[in-house]
């Protein structure tokens, strides 16, 4: 386990808990399989960790981009030096069926 402490714990109205770690290394370790298991064992049986996701909007993505292709998210992570599994999902804001035939970017 890396060095560091828990900086803050916030209880949400929904009953969820947000834990802020002192260091990025400790937060990364807690998201790893070993860290997750160790952390959850201290929380008690009904508790489990879940990853936070954030919506990101990309403007002007070429419409010929094959976002549904297997491995696309992993390729984007690699090409942009992002951690593994940091991209959870991708979709077009405007469904392809609603595009005009001349539309080049979405």
PDB file of C-alpha atoms in Angstrom:
ATOM      1  CA  UNK A   1       0.000   0.000   0.000  1.00  0.00           C
ATOM      2  CA  UNK A   2       1.408   3.408  -0.925  1.00  0.00           C
ATOM      3  CA  UNK A   3       1.976   6.138   1.633  1.00  0.00           C
ATOM      4  CA  UNK A   4      -0.818   8.588   2.304  1.00  0.00           C
ATOM      5  CA  UNK A   5      -3.959   9.110   4.294  1.00  0.00           C
ATOM      6  CA  UNK A   6      -7.617   9.826   3.723  1.00  0.00           C
ATOM      7  CA  UNK A   7      -8.000  13.603   3.481  1.00  0.00           C
ATOM      8  CA  UNK A   8     -11.807  13.885   3.703  1.00  0.00           C
ATOM      9  CA  UNK A   9     -14.966  11.786   3.770  1.00  0.00           C
ATOM     10  CA  UNK A  10     -18.277  13.255   2.556  1.00  0.00           C
ATOM     11  CA  UNK A  11     -21.651  11.591   2.980  1.00  0.00           C
ATOM     12  CA  UNK A  12     -24.050  12.274   0.100  1.00  0.00           C
ATOM     13  CA  UNK A  13     -27.826  12.784   0.406  1.00  0.00           C
ATOM     14  CA  UNK A  14     -28.263   9.533  -1.542  1.00  0.00           C
ATOM     15  CA  UNK A  15     -26.339   7.632   1.132  1.00  0.00           C
ATOM     16  CA  UNK A  16     -23.181   7.360  -0.949  1.00  0.00           C
ATOM     17  CA  UNK A  17     -19.802   8.273   0.456  1.00  0.00           C
ATOM     18  CA  UNK A  18     -17.035  10.191  -1.316  1.00  0.00           C
ATOM     19  CA  UNK A  19     -13.530   9.540  -0.006  1.00  0.00           C
ATOM     20  CA  UNK A  20     -10.784  12.024  -0.896  1.00  0.00           C
ATOM     21  CA  UNK A  21      -7.262  10.607  -0.728  1.00  0.00           C
ATOM     22  CA  UNK A  22      -4.173  12.587   0.227  1.00  0.00           C
ATOM     23  CA  UNK A  23      -2.112  11.367  -2.734  1.00  0.00           C
ATOM     24  CA  UNK A  24      -2.793  10.303  -6.298  1.00  0.00           C
ATOM     25  CA  UNK A  25      -0.762   7.152  -5.655  1.00  0.00           C
ATOM     26  CA  UNK A  26      -3.063   6.082  -2.835  1.00  0.00           C
ATOM     27  CA  UNK A  27      -6.175   6.808  -4.913  1.00  0.00           C
ATOM     28  CA  UNK A  28      -4.752   4.794  -7.822  1.00  0.00           C
ATOM     29  CA  UNK A  29      -3.933   1.884  -5.513  1.00  0.00           C
ATOM     30  CA  UNK A  30      -7.471   1.919  -4.057  1.00  0.00           C
ATOM     31  CA  UNK A  31      -8.840   1.550  -7.606  1.00  0.00           C
ATOM     32  CA  UNK A  32      -6.575  -1.443  -8.322  1.00  0.00           C
ATOM     33  CA  UNK A  33      -7.985  -4.952  -7.709  1.00  0.00           C
ATOM     34  CA  UNK A  34      -5.778  -5.511  -4.614  1.00  0.00           C
ATOM     35  CA  UNK A  35      -6.448  -2.054  -3.200  1.00  0.00           C
ATOM     36  CA  UNK A  36     -10.181  -2.288  -3.854  1.00  0.00           C
ATOM     37  CA  UNK A  37     -10.373  -5.627  -2.004  1.00  0.00           C
ATOM     38  CA  UNK A  38      -8.371  -4.305   0.965  1.00  0.00           C
ATOM     39  CA  UNK A  39     -10.356  -1.065   1.185  1.00  0.00           C
ATOM     40  CA  UNK A  40     -13.755  -2.773   0.866  1.00  0.00           C
ATOM     41  CA  UNK A  41     -12.851  -5.287   3.594  1.00  0.00           C
ATOM     42  CA  UNK A  42     -12.488  -2.367   6.034  1.00  0.00           C
ATOM     43  CA  UNK A  43     -15.812  -0.799   5.008  1.00  0.00           C
ATOM     44  CA  UNK A  44     -18.045  -3.748   5.887  1.00  0.00           C
ATOM     45  CA  UNK A  45     -20.097  -6.189   3.834  1.00  0.00           C
ATOM     46  CA  UNK A  46     -22.773  -3.940   2.262  1.00  0.00           C
ATOM     47  CA  UNK A  47     -20.205  -1.377   1.080  1.00  0.00           C
ATOM     48  CA  UNK A  48     -18.387  -1.426  -2.242  1.00  0.00           C
ATOM     49  CA  UNK A  49     -16.307   1.028  -4.247  1.00  0.00           C
ATOM     50  CA  UNK A  50     -17.549   2.360  -7.551  1.00  0.00           C
ATOM     51  CA  UNK A  51     -15.644   4.386 -10.088  1.00  0.00           C
ATOM     52  CA  UNK A  52     -16.759   7.916 -10.839  1.00  0.00           C
ATOM     53  CA  UNK A  53     -17.381   8.712 -14.462  1.00  0.00           C
ATOM     54  CA  UNK A  54     -17.485  12.120 -16.084  1.00  0.00           C
ATOM     55  CA  UNK A  55     -19.183  13.020 -19.359  1.00  0.00           C
ATOM     56  CA  UNK A  56     -16.859  14.526 -21.947  1.00  0.00           C
ATOM     57  CA  UNK A  57     -18.123  16.124 -25.158  1.00  0.00           C
ATOM     58  CA  UNK A  58     -15.892  16.142 -28.231  1.00  0.00           C
ATOM     59  CA  UNK A  59     -16.898  18.699 -30.826  1.00  0.00           C
ATOM     60  CA  UNK A  60     -16.272  18.231 -34.513  1.00  0.00           C
ATOM     61  CA  UNK A  61     -15.343  14.546 -34.461  1.00  0.00           C
ATOM     62  CA  UNK A  62     -15.211  13.287 -38.071  1.00  0.00           C
ATOM     63  CA  UNK A  63     -18.377  11.303 -38.823  1.00  0.00           C
ATOM     64  CA  UNK A  64     -16.371   8.475 -40.399  1.00  0.00           C
ATOM     65  CA  UNK A  65     -14.773   7.729 -36.988  1.00  0.00           C
ATOM     66  CA  UNK A  66     -15.703   4.151 -36.052  1.00  0.00           C
ATOM     67  CA  UNK A  67     -16.544   4.694 -32.375  1.00  0.00           C
ATOM     68  CA  UNK A  68     -18.433   1.381 -32.184  1.00  0.00           C
ATOM     69  CA  UNK A  69     -15.351  -0.603 -33.240  1.00  0.00           C
ATOM     70  CA  UNK A  70     -14.079  -3.114 -30.658  1.00  0.00           C
ATOM     71  CA  UNK A  71     -11.022  -1.673 -28.924  1.00  0.00           C
ATOM     72  CA  UNK A  72     -11.759   1.950 -29.907  1.00  0.00           C
ATOM     73  CA  UNK A  73     -11.816   3.209 -26.303  1.00  0.00           C
ATOM     74  CA  UNK A  74      -8.580   1.390 -25.472  1.00  0.00           C
ATOM     75  CA  UNK A  75      -6.937   2.870 -28.574  1.00  0.00           C
ATOM     76  CA  UNK A  76      -8.036   6.381 -27.536  1.00  0.00           C
ATOM     77  CA  UNK A  77      -6.652   5.805 -24.027  1.00  0.00           C
ATOM     78  CA  UNK A  78      -3.307   4.673 -25.458  1.00  0.00           C
ATOM     79  CA  UNK A  79      -3.045   7.481 -28.038  1.00  0.00           C
ATOM     80  CA  UNK A  80      -3.851  10.117 -25.413  1.00  0.00           C
ATOM     81  CA  UNK A  81      -1.699   8.664 -22.584  1.00  0.00           C
ATOM     82  CA  UNK A  82      -4.751   7.984 -20.404  1.00  0.00           C
ATOM     83  CA  UNK A  83      -4.817   5.294 -17.713  1.00  0.00           C
ATOM     84  CA  UNK A  84      -6.289   1.920 -18.666  1.00  0.00           C
ATOM     85  CA  UNK A  85     -10.090   1.746 -18.317  1.00  0.00           C
ATOM     86  CA  UNK A  86     -10.398   5.511 -17.859  1.00  0.00           C
ATOM     87  CA  UNK A  87     -12.880   5.761 -20.743  1.00  0.00           C
ATOM     88  CA  UNK A  88     -16.125   3.981 -19.859  1.00  0.00           C
ATOM     89  CA  UNK A  89     -18.345   4.541 -22.907  1.00  0.00           C
ATOM     90  CA  UNK A  90     -18.757   6.588 -26.059  1.00  0.00           C
ATOM     91  CA  UNK A  91     -21.759   7.566 -28.159  1.00  0.00           C
ATOM     92  CA  UNK A  92     -22.766  10.139 -30.720  1.00  0.00           C
ATOM     93  CA  UNK A  93     -24.845  13.030 -29.341  1.00  0.00           C
ATOM     94  CA  UNK A  94     -26.790  13.153 -32.604  1.00  0.00           C
ATOM     95  CA  UNK A  95     -27.679   9.648 -33.801  1.00  0.00           C
ATOM     96  CA  UNK A  96     -26.094   8.800 -37.184  1.00  0.00           C
ATOM     97  CA  UNK A  97     -29.556   8.211 -38.699  1.00  0.00           C
ATOM     98  CA  UNK A  98     -30.423  11.880 -38.096  1.00  0.00           C
ATOM     99  CA  UNK A  99     -27.390  13.252 -39.962  1.00  0.00           C
ATOM    100  CA  UNK A 100     -27.555  14.739 -43.428  1.00  0.00           C
ATOM    101  CA  UNK A 101     -25.621  12.960 -46.171  1.00  0.00           C
ATOM    102  CA  UNK A 102     -23.280  15.975 -46.429  1.00  0.00           C
ATOM    103  CA  UNK A 103     -22.464  16.097 -42.712  1.00  0.00           C
ATOM    104  CA  UNK A 104     -18.717  15.624 -42.167  1.00  0.00           C
ATOM    105  CA  UNK A 105     -18.344  16.268 -38.437  1.00  0.00           C
ATOM    106  CA  UNK A 106     -20.514  15.645 -35.418  1.00  0.00           C
TER     107      UNK A 106
END
